[in-house]
Backbone as a chain_set.jsonl record, in Angstrom:
{"seq": "XXXXXXXXXXXXXXXXXXXXXXXXXXXXXXXXXXXXXXXXXXXXXXXXXXXXXXXXXXXXXXXXXXXXXXXXXXXXXXXXXXXXXXXXXXXXXXXXXXXXXXXXXXXXXXXXXXXXXXXXXXXXXXXXXXXXXXXXXXXXXXXXXXXXXXXXXXXXXXXXXXXXXXXXXXXXXXXXXXXXXXXXXXXXXXXXXXXXXXXXXXXXXXXXXXXXXX", "coords": {"N": [[-126.169, 35.312, 92.931], [-123.58, 34.708, 93.5], [-120.19, 34.598, 92.814], [-120.587, 35.095, 90.144], [-120.411, 37.745, 89.477], [-118.151, 39.852, 88.016], [-115.159, 41.912, 88.063], [-114.226, 44.078, 85.635], [-111.606, 45.858, 84.119], [-111.369, 49.078, 82.982], [-109.246, 51.146, 81.137], [-107.656, 54.228, 82.143], [-106.229, 56.81, 80.441], [-103.211, 58.694, 79.563], [-103.734, 61.336, 77.551], [-101.881, 62.412, 75.915], [-99.527, 60.788, 75.779], [-100.534, 58.266, 75.675], [-100.217, 56.416, 77.673], [-101.208, 54.102, 80.105], [-102.636, 55.1, 83.109], [-104.324, 54.687, 85.168], [-107.179, 52.812, 86.272], [-110.601, 51.832, 85.838], [-112.955, 49.946, 87.687], [-115.382, 47.967, 86.307], [-118.558, 46.511, 86.642], [-119.415, 43.294, 85.723], [-121.745, 40.751, 84.758], [-121.52, 37.433, 84.624], [-123.328, 35.195, 82.979], [-125.127, 32.182, 82.074], [-125.741, 32.571, 79.474], [-123.825, 34.272, 78.547], [-121.958, 37.344, 78.975], [-123.128, 39.988, 80.773], [-123.414, 43.524, 80.748], [-123.06, 46.175, 83.187], [-125.297, 47.957, 83.083], [-127.414, 46.518, 82.319], [-128.178, 44.914, 84.454], [-128.038, 46.351, 86.779], [-130.312, 47.764, 87.689], [-131.924, 45.681, 88.472], [-130.483, 44.656, 90.591], [-130.726, 46.844, 92.303], [-133.48, 46.889, 92.831], [-133.668, 44.515, 94.158], [-132.405, 45.021, 96.407], [-129.673, 44.611, 96.484], [-127.487, 46.195, 95.922], [-125.528, 46.974, 97.754], [-124.306, 44.613, 98.425], [-123.265, 44.041, 95.844], [-121.422, 46.129, 95.606], [-119.651, 45.461, 97.677], [-118.669, 42.966, 96.807], [-117.316, 43.732, 94.446], [-115.357, 45.483, 95.535], [-113.983, 43.599, 97.141], [-112.85, 42.009, 95.107], [-111.139, 43.764, 93.875], [-109.392, 44.438, 95.943], [-108.176, 41.894, 96.315], [-107.026, 41.553, 93.827], [-105.122, 43.564, 93.84], [-103.403, 42.693, 95.805], [-102.417, 40.28, 94.803], [-101.251, 41.077, 92.278], [-99.442, 43.027, 92.93], [-99.493, 45.499, 91.903], [-99.027, 48.995, 91.2], [-100.851, 50.527, 90.072], [-103.479, 52.82, 90.138], [-106.739, 52.094, 91.07], [-110.103, 52.326, 90.381], [-113.284, 52.446, 91.913], [-116.781, 52.591, 91.599], [-118.969, 54.084, 93.913], [-121.764, 54.282, 96.195], [-123.223, 56.836, 98.132], [-124.833, 55.963, 100.21], [-123.791, 53.476, 100.82], [-121.294, 53.838, 101.754], [-120.522, 53.679, 104.48], [-120.633, 50.851, 104.892], [-118.547, 50.027, 103.215], [-116.394, 51.126, 104.545], [-116.564, 49.647, 106.951], [-115.861, 47.12, 105.981], [-113.196, 47.365, 105.42], [-112.276, 47.908, 108.032], [-112.629, 45.564, 109.282], [-110.545, 44.008, 108.231], [-107.932, 45.441, 108.196], [-105.295, 45.306, 107.371], [-105.098, 43.516, 105.175], [-106.701, 44.745, 103.357], [-106.115, 47.451, 102.183], [-106.759, 50.937, 101.583], [-105.031, 52.484, 100.216], [-103.865, 53.536, 97.13], [-106.337, 53.025, 96.012], [-109.179, 54.261, 94.295], [-112.07, 55.988, 94.902], [-115.084, 56.63, 93.417], [-117.674, 58.823, 93.299], [-120.946, 59.873, 92.52], [-121.975, 63.203, 91.874], [-124.706, 63.805, 92.208], [-125.463, 62.045, 94.077], [-124.578, 62.909, 96.441], [-125.817, 65.235, 97.337], [-128.103, 64.779, 98.878], [-127.323, 64.112, 101.433], [-125.278, 65.978, 102.349], [-123.417, 66.82, 104.376], [-123.114, 64.412, 105.868], [-121.926, 62.761, 103.872], [-119.649, 64.092, 103.43], [-118.178, 63.802, 105.837], [-117.642, 61.02, 105.993], [-116.322, 60.591, 103.711], [-114.065, 62.042, 104.208], [-112.923, 60.532, 106.178], [-112.358, 58.093, 104.826], [-110.519, 59.087, 102.999], [-108.445, 59.791, 104.692], [-107.596, 57.271, 105.243], [-106.245, 56.639, 103.03], [-107.575, 56.443, 100.573], [-108.247, 57.651, 97.316], [-110.371, 60.277, 96.308], [-112.922, 60.825, 94.043], [-115.091, 63.022, 92.264], [-117.769, 61.909, 90.434], [-119.151, 61.945, 87.097], [-119.264, 64.736, 86.724], [-121.147, 67.702, 86.211], [-123.309, 66.545, 85.216], [-125.418, 66.696, 86.873], [-126.367, 68.352, 89.861], [-124.223, 70.625, 89.802], [-121.819, 72.474, 91.565], [-119.789, 75.14, 92.994], [-119.484, 74.733, 95.666], [-119.37, 71.921, 95.921], [-116.807, 71.454, 94.899], [-115.184, 72.962, 96.554], [-115.784, 72.393, 99.237], [-115.907, 69.647, 99.679], [-113.878, 66.71, 100.474], [-112.099, 66.032, 98.105], [-110.119, 64.614, 95.433], [-110.242, 64.967, 92.809], [-112.098, 65.424, 89.671], [-114.448, 63.886, 87.427], [-115.263, 64.659, 84.199], [-118.476, 64.727, 82.83], [-119.638, 62.54, 80.26], [-121.422, 63.614, 78.476], [-120.653, 66.225, 78.03], [-118.165, 65.836, 76.78], [-118.989, 64.723, 74.386], [-120.057, 66.932, 73.079], [-118.014, 68.624, 72.633], [-116.631, 69.32, 70.338], [-118.443, 70.86, 68.868], [-119.713, 72.813, 70.461], [-119.059, 75.865, 71.669], [-119.466, 76.855, 74.194], [-119.306, 74.659, 75.899], [-116.605, 74.038, 75.51], [-115.399, 76.286, 76.62], [-116.161, 75.964, 79.264], [-114.983, 73.533, 79.93], [-112.292, 74.231, 79.715], [-112.092, 76.147, 81.745], [-112.479, 74.456, 83.991], [-110.268, 72.917, 83.745], [-108.224, 74.838, 84.253], [-108.911, 75.538, 86.857], [-108.481, 73.095, 88.143], [-105.68, 72.813, 87.877], [-104.798, 74.88, 89.514], [-105.58, 74.071, 91.963], [-104.432, 71.676, 92.364], [-105.896, 69.398, 91.617], [-107.147, 66.402, 90.015], [-108.301, 65.992, 86.723], [-110.471, 64.162, 84.802], [-111.631, 63.248, 81.623], [-114.609, 61.753, 80.635], [-115.827, 59.225, 78.351], [-114.335, 59.527, 76.014], [-114.033, 59.084, 72.729], [-112.878, 59.451, 70.152], [-110.013, 60.459, 68.223], [-110.132, 63.13, 67.558], [-111.65, 64.273, 69.631], [-109.93, 63.773, 71.783], [-107.828, 65.36, 71.001], [-108.911, 68.0, 71.105], [-109.427, 68.134, 73.85], [-106.835, 67.92, 75.062], [-105.767, 70.337, 74.066], [-107.23, 72.069, 75.641], [-106.211, 71.661, 78.09], [-106.842, 69.337, 79.394], [-105.59, 66.359, 80.28], [-106.112, 63.711, 80.791], [-107.995, 60.809, 79.974], [-110.842, 58.719, 79.441], [-112.538, 56.005, 77.958]], "CA": [[-125.19, 35.628, 91.92], [-122.257, 34.466, 94.077], [-119.261, 34.048, 91.875], [-120.889, 35.474, 88.806], [-120.058, 39.117, 89.219], [-116.708, 40.039, 87.755], [-114.683, 43.274, 87.879], [-113.466, 44.315, 84.471], [-110.905, 47.094, 84.213], [-111.32, 50.056, 81.852], [-108.117, 52.013, 81.418], [-107.666, 55.692, 82.075], [-105.0, 57.021, 79.745], [-102.718, 59.948, 79.297], [-104.145, 61.634, 76.252], [-100.753, 62.813, 75.027], [-98.627, 59.692, 75.514], [-101.311, 56.966, 75.523], [-99.864, 55.532, 78.756], [-102.362, 53.761, 81.033], [-102.251, 55.688, 84.39], [-105.276, 54.262, 86.137], [-108.23, 51.948, 85.678], [-111.928, 51.851, 86.589], [-113.575, 48.618, 87.73], [-116.771, 47.931, 85.792], [-119.204, 45.211, 87.008], [-119.973, 42.366, 84.662], [-122.387, 39.579, 85.275], [-121.287, 36.321, 83.807], [-124.43, 34.348, 83.0], [-125.049, 31.024, 81.283], [-125.822, 33.023, 78.074], [-122.79, 35.214, 78.19], [-121.608, 38.341, 79.935], [-124.02, 41.153, 80.735], [-122.826, 44.8, 81.305], [-123.75, 46.606, 84.395], [-126.478, 48.712, 82.853], [-128.569, 45.526, 82.079], [-128.603, 44.243, 85.65], [-127.932, 47.189, 87.989], [-131.659, 48.018, 88.187], [-132.366, 44.426, 89.091], [-129.794, 44.601, 91.832], [-131.251, 47.866, 93.12], [-134.841, 46.463, 93.306], [-133.583, 43.313, 95.042], [-131.659, 45.456, 97.63], [-128.365, 43.939, 96.458], [-126.396, 47.073, 95.519], [-124.471, 46.961, 98.795], [-123.575, 43.372, 98.22], [-122.537, 44.13, 94.655], [-120.243, 46.995, 95.864], [-118.714, 44.766, 98.524], [-118.078, 41.985, 95.919], [-116.385, 44.472, 93.565], [-114.275, 45.944, 96.372], [-113.158, 42.473, 97.532], [-112.097, 41.519, 93.977], [-110.045, 44.763, 93.653], [-108.349, 44.23, 96.962], [-107.505, 40.637, 96.029], [-106.199, 41.752, 92.656], [-103.952, 44.38, 94.131], [-102.536, 41.943, 96.629], [-101.77, 39.295, 93.939], [-100.568, 41.638, 91.213], [-98.497, 44.009, 93.428], [-99.473, 46.632, 90.983], [-99.133, 50.362, 91.783], [-101.899, 51.216, 89.308], [-104.653, 53.342, 90.854], [-107.906, 51.384, 90.578], [-111.266, 53.102, 90.772], [-114.59, 51.794, 92.257], [-117.944, 53.452, 91.842], [-119.62, 53.782, 95.181], [-122.887, 55.035, 96.571], [-123.081, 57.473, 99.474], [-125.504, 55.19, 101.321], [-123.057, 52.316, 101.143], [-119.902, 54.128, 102.172], [-120.241, 53.082, 105.849], [-120.343, 49.39, 104.803], [-117.23, 49.849, 102.667], [-115.469, 51.342, 105.67], [-116.567, 48.487, 107.846], [-115.141, 45.984, 105.365], [-111.785, 47.673, 105.61], [-111.889, 47.829, 109.438], [-112.544, 44.093, 109.623], [-109.279, 43.436, 107.721], [-107.234, 46.703, 107.751], [-104.006, 45.029, 106.787], [-105.265, 42.915, 103.906], [-107.601, 45.477, 102.495], [-105.809, 48.866, 102.349], [-107.322, 51.91, 100.655], [-103.944, 53.141, 99.48], [-103.986, 53.073, 95.685], [-107.761, 52.792, 95.535], [-109.917, 55.428, 94.033], [-113.525, 55.872, 95.127], [-115.808, 57.586, 92.558], [-119.037, 59.019, 93.73], [-121.652, 60.811, 91.681], [-122.321, 64.454, 92.579], [-126.132, 63.774, 92.494], [-125.592, 61.113, 95.206], [-124.096, 63.524, 97.652], [-126.547, 66.399, 97.81], [-129.137, 64.313, 99.802], [-126.747, 64.214, 102.828], [-123.903, 66.572, 102.039], [-122.528, 66.791, 105.588], [-122.776, 63.043, 106.14], [-121.033, 62.211, 102.901], [-118.283, 64.766, 103.612], [-117.539, 63.209, 107.02], [-117.189, 59.638, 105.776], [-115.279, 60.658, 102.659], [-112.847, 62.558, 104.83], [-112.296, 59.38, 106.892], [-111.798, 57.242, 103.764], [-109.353, 59.717, 102.419], [-107.392, 59.759, 105.689], [-107.063, 55.909, 105.194], [-105.442, 56.466, 101.838], [-108.312, 56.378, 99.378], [-108.334, 58.853, 96.455], [-111.803, 60.486, 96.14], [-113.146, 61.546, 92.696], [-116.42, 63.379, 91.983], [-117.998, 61.331, 89.143], [-120.235, 62.507, 86.229], [-119.436, 66.14, 87.001], [-121.777, 68.434, 85.207], [-124.564, 65.833, 84.8], [-126.539, 66.98, 87.8], [-126.324, 69.659, 90.511], [-122.848, 71.06, 89.944], [-121.676, 73.727, 92.301], [-118.521, 75.396, 93.528], [-119.45, 74.106, 96.99], [-118.87, 70.554, 95.706], [-115.349, 71.485, 94.631], [-114.447, 73.636, 97.623], [-116.116, 71.867, 100.56], [-115.705, 68.164, 99.772], [-112.494, 66.203, 100.487], [-111.905, 65.313, 96.852], [-108.854, 64.726, 94.734], [-110.448, 65.346, 91.358], [-113.394, 65.345, 89.079], [-114.536, 63.262, 86.114], [-116.234, 65.446, 83.454], [-119.483, 63.844, 82.269], [-119.44, 62.197, 78.855], [-122.298, 64.484, 77.688], [-119.84, 67.401, 77.687], [-117.138, 65.433, 75.784], [-119.667, 64.472, 73.081], [-120.396, 68.203, 72.438], [-116.803, 69.466, 72.758], [-116.195, 69.798, 68.978], [-119.454, 71.731, 68.267], [-120.302, 73.861, 71.343], [-118.062, 76.691, 72.249], [-119.667, 77.057, 75.658], [-118.73, 73.51, 76.524], [-115.155, 74.138, 75.497], [-115.037, 77.322, 77.656], [-116.375, 75.36, 80.629], [-113.963, 72.526, 80.249], [-110.997, 74.952, 79.839], [-112.119, 76.706, 83.12], [-112.251, 73.379, 84.899], [-108.768, 72.554, 83.705], [-107.5, 75.878, 84.906], [-109.234, 75.402, 88.293], [-107.792, 71.884, 88.623], [-104.254, 73.13, 87.997], [-104.623, 75.829, 90.555], [-105.846, 73.356, 93.26], [-103.814, 70.308, 92.313], [-106.914, 68.351, 91.381], [-107.079, 65.598, 88.789], [-109.493, 66.079, 85.896], [-110.563, 63.12, 83.742], [-112.771, 63.325, 80.664], [-115.236, 60.515, 80.341], [-116.476, 59.006, 77.134], [-113.529, 59.928, 74.889], [-114.118, 58.011, 71.723], [-112.25, 59.798, 68.927], [-108.792, 61.254, 68.324], [-110.472, 64.58, 67.534], [-112.027, 64.658, 70.977], [-108.677, 63.813, 72.596], [-107.027, 66.597, 70.605], [-109.553, 69.128, 71.662], [-109.221, 68.099, 75.319], [-105.517, 68.275, 75.395], [-105.602, 71.793, 73.858], [-107.889, 72.881, 76.726], [-105.555, 71.352, 79.328], [-107.229, 68.062, 80.046], [-104.603, 65.344, 79.88], [-106.543, 62.315, 81.156], [-109.266, 60.468, 79.364], [-111.357, 57.374, 79.622], [-113.62, 55.751, 77.0]], "C": [[-123.799, 35.438, 92.441], [-121.36, 33.932, 93.03], [-119.424, 34.486, 90.414], [-120.593, 36.932, 88.485], [-118.555, 39.221, 89.106], [-116.332, 41.538, 87.591], [-113.804, 43.353, 86.65], [-112.839, 45.67, 84.508], [-110.909, 47.878, 82.978], [-110.226, 51.036, 82.072], [-108.414, 53.49, 81.338], [-106.327, 56.054, 81.523], [-104.534, 58.477, 79.707], [-102.973, 60.265, 77.873], [-103.034, 62.009, 75.31], [-99.915, 61.587, 74.704], [-99.285, 58.333, 75.299], [-100.979, 55.986, 76.689], [-101.059, 55.329, 79.673], [-101.905, 54.226, 82.472], [-103.165, 55.251, 85.509], [-106.297, 53.387, 85.498], [-109.507, 51.997, 86.508], [-112.524, 50.437, 86.514], [-115.03, 48.73, 87.303], [-117.332, 46.514, 86.099], [-119.732, 44.568, 85.792], [-120.576, 41.176, 85.318], [-122.273, 38.437, 84.283], [-122.465, 35.285, 83.984], [-124.22, 33.128, 82.087], [-125.11, 31.441, 79.773], [-124.665, 33.934, 77.67], [-122.453, 36.177, 79.291], [-122.466, 39.593, 79.727], [-123.298, 42.399, 81.36], [-123.679, 45.275, 82.412], [-125.096, 47.206, 84.19], [-127.71, 47.749, 82.72], [-128.91, 44.843, 83.372], [-128.56, 45.099, 86.909], [-129.306, 47.489, 88.534], [-132.248, 46.811, 88.924], [-131.72, 44.292, 90.474], [-130.333, 45.594, 92.834], [-132.549, 47.496, 93.71], [-134.652, 45.349, 94.32], [-132.793, 43.734, 96.319], [-130.248, 44.854, 97.674], [-127.237, 44.868, 96.023], [-125.292, 47.104, 96.507], [-123.63, 45.727, 98.644], [-122.709, 43.391, 96.934], [-121.272, 45.034, 94.831], [-119.189, 46.251, 96.659], [-117.942, 43.656, 97.711], [-117.038, 42.609, 95.056], [-115.177, 44.934, 94.343], [-113.361, 44.788, 96.782], [-112.343, 41.922, 96.373], [-110.901, 42.446, 93.722], [-109.025, 44.628, 94.673], [-107.518, 42.976, 96.743], [-106.545, 40.824, 94.846], [-104.989, 42.503, 92.959], [-102.894, 43.578, 94.969], [-101.706, 40.926, 95.746], [-100.914, 39.899, 92.9], [-99.408, 42.494, 91.689], [-98.366, 45.147, 92.523], [-99.681, 48.001, 91.731], [-100.237, 51.164, 91.013], [-103.099, 51.582, 90.155], [-105.889, 52.607, 90.217], [-109.175, 52.006, 91.157], [-112.514, 52.211, 90.951], [-115.75, 52.836, 92.36], [-118.683, 53.11, 93.067], [-120.797, 54.665, 95.353], [-122.733, 55.617, 97.927], [-123.717, 56.639, 100.537], [-124.708, 53.969, 101.713], [-121.631, 52.526, 101.59], [-119.604, 53.56, 103.601], [-119.909, 51.562, 105.835], [-118.97, 49.167, 104.188], [-116.179, 50.101, 103.764], [-115.374, 50.245, 106.621], [-115.861, 47.292, 107.315], [-113.679, 46.163, 105.614], [-111.381, 47.5, 107.113], [-111.884, 46.429, 109.932], [-111.231, 43.454, 109.294], [-108.495, 44.614, 107.285], [-105.908, 46.405, 107.132], [-104.111, 44.418, 105.324], [-106.025, 43.673, 102.918], [-107.285, 46.992, 102.653], [-106.53, 49.693, 101.27], [-106.273, 52.628, 99.828], [-103.909, 52.636, 98.065], [-105.31, 52.864, 95.194], [-108.476, 54.119, 95.393], [-111.402, 55.156, 94.162], [-114.2, 56.978, 94.326], [-117.219, 57.637, 92.994], [-119.687, 60.082, 92.978], [-122.087, 62.078, 92.519], [-123.811, 64.407, 92.995], [-126.366, 62.891, 93.726], [-125.256, 61.767, 96.536], [-125.068, 64.581, 98.189], [-127.683, 66.025, 98.775], [-128.67, 64.394, 101.249], [-125.352, 64.681, 102.679], [-122.955, 66.443, 103.198], [-122.107, 65.376, 105.932], [-121.787, 62.501, 105.228], [-119.638, 62.832, 103.065], [-117.529, 64.178, 104.759], [-116.913, 61.858, 106.663], [-116.189, 59.687, 104.653], [-114.009, 61.171, 103.209], [-112.169, 61.41, 105.555], [-111.658, 58.375, 105.969], [-110.545, 57.799, 103.164], [-108.156, 59.686, 103.356], [-106.754, 58.287, 105.648], [-106.374, 55.646, 103.888], [-106.224, 56.483, 100.536], [-108.279, 57.73, 98.656], [-109.834, 59.036, 96.138], [-111.947, 61.314, 94.878], [-114.692, 61.848, 92.652], [-116.828, 62.931, 90.568], [-119.161, 62.047, 88.42], [-120.424, 63.954, 86.509], [-120.129, 66.846, 85.896], [-123.149, 67.745, 84.815], [-125.744, 66.19, 85.676], [-126.373, 68.356, 88.435], [-124.896, 69.965, 90.795], [-122.774, 72.361, 90.698], [-120.251, 73.95, 92.834], [-118.38, 74.841, 94.942], [-118.957, 72.731, 96.925], [-117.343, 70.53, 95.665], [-114.554, 71.972, 95.899], [-114.609, 73.008, 98.999], [-115.836, 70.409, 100.83], [-114.227, 67.726, 99.73], [-112.232, 65.383, 99.224], [-110.579, 65.555, 96.234], [-108.957, 65.087, 93.237], [-111.85, 65.12, 90.946], [-113.341, 64.554, 87.747], [-115.638, 64.05, 85.325], [-117.137, 64.426, 82.746], [-119.317, 63.659, 80.739], [-120.325, 63.115, 77.939], [-121.6, 65.754, 77.22], [-118.813, 66.988, 76.58], [-117.803, 65.256, 74.449], [-119.952, 65.777, 72.326], [-119.103, 69.146, 72.265], [-116.358, 70.044, 71.495], [-117.173, 70.811, 68.431], [-119.946, 72.847, 69.122], [-119.219, 74.555, 72.044], [-118.192, 76.95, 73.743], [-119.114, 75.889, 76.41], [-117.205, 73.602, 76.588], [-114.67, 75.188, 76.47], [-115.117, 76.712, 79.022], [-115.315, 74.368, 80.924], [-112.551, 73.237, 80.447], [-110.967, 75.557, 81.246], [-111.892, 75.627, 84.124], [-110.858, 72.956, 84.939], [-107.899, 73.534, 84.442], [-107.678, 75.793, 86.388], [-108.465, 74.215, 88.889], [-106.289, 72.134, 88.825], [-103.959, 73.967, 89.18], [-104.783, 75.153, 91.902], [-105.206, 72.015, 93.321], [-104.827, 69.219, 92.243], [-106.701, 67.62, 90.048], [-108.372, 65.887, 88.08], [-109.385, 64.995, 84.833], [-111.752, 63.323, 82.889], [-113.252, 61.94, 80.355], [-115.763, 60.461, 78.945], [-115.688, 59.52, 75.932], [-113.477, 58.809, 73.883], [-113.396, 58.205, 70.436], [-110.956, 60.528, 69.206], [-109.017, 62.724, 68.312], [-110.844, 65.057, 68.946], [-110.809, 64.74, 71.905], [-107.833, 65.089, 72.217], [-107.639, 67.858, 71.164], [-109.357, 69.256, 73.209], [-107.876, 68.478, 75.762], [-105.215, 69.784, 75.175], [-106.148, 72.624, 74.963], [-107.248, 72.544, 78.087], [-106.009, 70.133, 80.05], [-106.357, 66.94, 79.498], [-104.931, 63.874, 80.16], [-107.929, 62.012, 80.519], [-109.518, 58.988, 79.554], [-112.562, 57.13, 78.573], [-113.415, 54.568, 76.164]], "O": [[-122.871, 35.985, 91.847], [-121.678, 32.927, 92.394], [-118.544, 34.284, 89.578], [-120.533, 37.302, 87.313], [-117.8, 38.755, 89.959], [-117.109, 42.32, 87.043], [-112.732, 42.749, 86.624], [-113.517, 46.611, 84.919], [-110.467, 47.367, 81.949], [-110.23, 51.725, 83.092], [-109.28, 53.944, 80.59], [-105.322, 55.633, 82.096], [-105.35, 59.393, 79.805], [-102.483, 59.542, 77.006], [-103.179, 61.948, 74.09], [-99.607, 61.333, 73.54], [-98.666, 57.389, 74.806], [-101.43, 54.84, 76.667], [-101.811, 56.257, 79.971], [-100.877, 53.758, 82.961], [-102.83, 55.419, 86.681], [-106.29, 53.226, 84.277], [-109.473, 52.181, 87.724], [-112.59, 49.823, 85.449], [-115.804, 49.498, 87.875], [-116.686, 45.495, 85.855], [-120.393, 45.176, 84.951], [-120.045, 40.635, 86.288], [-122.876, 38.482, 83.211], [-122.557, 34.608, 85.008], [-123.208, 33.066, 81.389], [-124.586, 30.73, 78.916], [-124.575, 34.316, 76.503], [-122.648, 35.849, 80.462], [-122.509, 40.165, 78.638], [-122.65, 42.277, 82.399], [-124.831, 44.874, 82.582], [-125.985, 47.009, 85.019], [-128.853, 48.129, 82.974], [-129.948, 44.181, 83.388], [-128.983, 44.66, 87.979], [-129.478, 47.477, 89.752], [-132.989, 46.963, 89.896], [-132.373, 43.852, 91.42], [-130.416, 45.309, 94.029], [-132.786, 47.711, 94.899], [-135.43, 45.258, 95.27], [-132.547, 42.906, 97.196], [-129.697, 44.616, 98.749], [-126.128, 44.395, 95.773], [-124.142, 47.258, 96.094], [-122.403, 45.776, 98.723], [-121.601, 42.855, 96.908], [-120.209, 44.741, 94.283], [-117.994, 46.368, 96.387], [-116.744, 43.45, 97.907], [-115.944, 42.058, 94.935], [-114.055, 44.792, 93.857], [-112.138, 44.929, 96.786], [-111.246, 41.41, 96.599], [-109.803, 41.991, 93.4], [-107.84, 44.69, 94.346], [-106.306, 42.982, 96.956], [-105.417, 40.33, 94.855], [-103.914, 42.192, 92.447], [-101.686, 43.778, 94.837], [-100.5, 40.757, 95.926], [-99.874, 39.311, 92.601], [-98.457, 42.686, 90.932], [-97.289, 45.719, 92.36], [-100.401, 48.099, 92.725], [-100.485, 52.334, 91.305], [-103.673, 50.722, 90.823], [-106.026, 52.534, 88.996], [-109.259, 52.18, 92.373], [-112.727, 51.298, 90.154], [-115.673, 53.808, 93.112], [-119.015, 51.943, 93.276], [-120.861, 55.721, 94.724], [-122.169, 54.974, 98.813], [-123.219, 56.588, 101.662], [-124.896, 53.448, 102.813], [-120.863, 51.584, 101.783], [-118.522, 53.025, 103.842], [-119.08, 51.065, 106.596], [-118.276, 48.226, 104.574], [-115.2, 49.363, 103.877], [-114.289, 49.895, 107.084], [-115.307, 46.507, 108.085], [-112.986, 45.215, 105.982], [-110.291, 47.012, 107.414], [-111.205, 46.118, 110.91], [-110.81, 42.498, 109.945], [-108.369, 44.821, 106.078], [-105.416, 47.248, 106.381], [-103.345, 44.757, 104.423], [-106.03, 43.323, 101.737], [-108.104, 47.73, 103.199], [-106.855, 49.192, 100.194], [-106.597, 53.302, 98.85], [-103.923, 51.428, 97.83], [-105.467, 52.538, 94.018], [-108.388, 54.988, 96.261], [-111.92, 54.197, 93.59], [-113.908, 58.154, 94.543], [-117.901, 56.614, 93.057], [-119.086, 61.137, 92.775], [-122.492, 61.984, 93.677], [-124.145, 64.932, 94.058], [-127.416, 63.011, 94.357], [-125.594, 61.26, 97.606], [-125.126, 64.791, 99.4], [-128.192, 66.92, 99.45], [-129.441, 64.688, 102.162], [-124.382, 63.941, 102.845], [-121.816, 66.007, 103.033], [-120.944, 65.119, 106.244], [-120.856, 61.828, 105.671], [-118.612, 62.182, 102.866], [-116.308, 64.056, 104.67], [-115.76, 61.601, 107.01], [-115.263, 58.877, 104.642], [-112.94, 60.786, 102.736], [-110.941, 61.325, 105.544], [-110.577, 57.856, 106.247], [-109.61, 57.061, 102.855], [-107.01, 59.574, 102.919], [-105.578, 58.102, 105.963], [-105.947, 54.517, 103.645], [-105.61, 56.534, 99.471], [-108.282, 58.791, 99.28], [-110.5, 58.077, 95.748], [-111.257, 62.307, 94.65], [-115.488, 60.97, 92.985], [-116.319, 63.479, 89.59], [-120.022, 62.662, 89.048], [-121.558, 64.432, 86.547], [-119.777, 66.648, 84.733], [-123.995, 68.354, 84.16], [-126.903, 66.018, 85.298], [-126.255, 69.372, 87.751], [-124.376, 69.635, 91.861], [-123.592, 73.256, 90.483], [-119.565, 72.963, 93.102], [-117.273, 74.515, 95.37], [-118.172, 72.337, 97.788], [-116.691, 69.704, 96.305], [-113.474, 71.484, 96.233], [-113.704, 73.073, 99.831], [-115.577, 69.973, 101.952], [-113.425, 68.328, 99.015], [-112.154, 64.157, 99.29], [-109.958, 66.591, 96.474], [-107.997, 65.432, 92.548], [-112.696, 64.689, 91.73], [-112.328, 64.558, 87.048], [-116.793, 64.09, 85.748], [-116.682, 63.441, 82.165], [-118.89, 64.581, 80.044], [-119.989, 63.344, 76.777], [-121.91, 66.293, 76.157], [-118.631, 67.7, 75.592], [-117.21, 65.623, 73.435], [-120.078, 65.77, 71.101], [-119.195, 70.284, 71.807], [-115.768, 71.125, 71.479], [-116.775, 71.596, 67.57], [-120.554, 73.78, 68.598], [-118.527, 73.991, 72.891], [-117.221, 77.219, 74.45], [-118.505, 76.074, 77.464], [-116.598, 73.279, 77.609], [-113.625, 75.005, 77.095], [-114.234, 76.919, 79.854], [-114.781, 74.334, 82.033], [-111.76, 72.812, 81.289], [-109.925, 75.5, 81.9], [-111.145, 75.858, 85.074], [-110.296, 72.665, 85.996], [-106.97, 73.158, 85.157], [-106.711, 75.955, 87.133], [-107.883, 74.306, 89.97], [-105.71, 71.712, 89.827], [-102.923, 73.772, 89.815], [-104.196, 75.597, 92.889], [-105.433, 71.272, 94.276], [-104.589, 68.151, 92.808], [-106.146, 68.17, 89.097], [-109.422, 66.017, 88.711], [-108.409, 64.898, 84.089], [-112.837, 63.561, 83.42], [-112.508, 61.071, 79.901], [-116.119, 61.493, 78.375], [-116.287, 59.911, 74.93], [-112.947, 57.73, 74.148], [-113.277, 57.258, 69.659], [-110.787, 61.138, 70.262], [-108.277, 63.499, 68.918], [-110.401, 66.116, 69.389], [-110.685, 65.666, 72.707], [-107.237, 65.747, 73.07], [-106.91, 68.716, 71.662], [-109.154, 70.344, 73.748], [-107.716, 69.251, 76.706], [-104.518, 70.414, 75.97], [-105.661, 73.72, 75.24], [-107.676, 73.065, 79.117], [-105.618, 69.899, 81.193], [-106.43, 66.637, 78.307], [-104.18, 62.955, 79.833], [-108.853, 62.824, 80.533], [-108.63, 58.165, 79.778], [-113.432, 57.983, 78.394], [-114.257, 54.254, 75.323]]}, "num_chains": 1, "name": "protein.A"}
């Protein structure tokens, strides 16, 4: 699949002003029949043992884009805990041309619990090199205060399943409000995933969440 994987950028916006403040790189596979989204080929890559190669390809495209565009926009890349050492090795091979400054690494909470201490150590190293660390899909799996207090993270992304219920479930609204208050008290970023309607954006801003993606 050399040359067929492309990084498409999905904006993260300020829910009040509409300003684009960051972007997430989403893998797309350009085939002879068109463009396939990640969900349609990610399992194939996993079974073929190519997830590490896919991550490296995406990281390389983002590094190249940042060099050419001279953009200060924070750009996020979804990463797996198992492949973090490889990502670090790529940087060490070319530390000047591939800086982590301005790069956000998003890792799912469910991916960390299998080797919490190991993930914490390498995330700390990546953060020291300038990467911003986000806990992805927060609330979709094993959420705990230990994740927020013990990991070297800059923020969380609230899982889209919560956003979908925000208008109808008061318990979800209370939880999101609590997360917003916790984030403000600890200088963490909170991003709501899967924001699809203006009503959802309105609810989120009232609860103190000012960043959304969807």
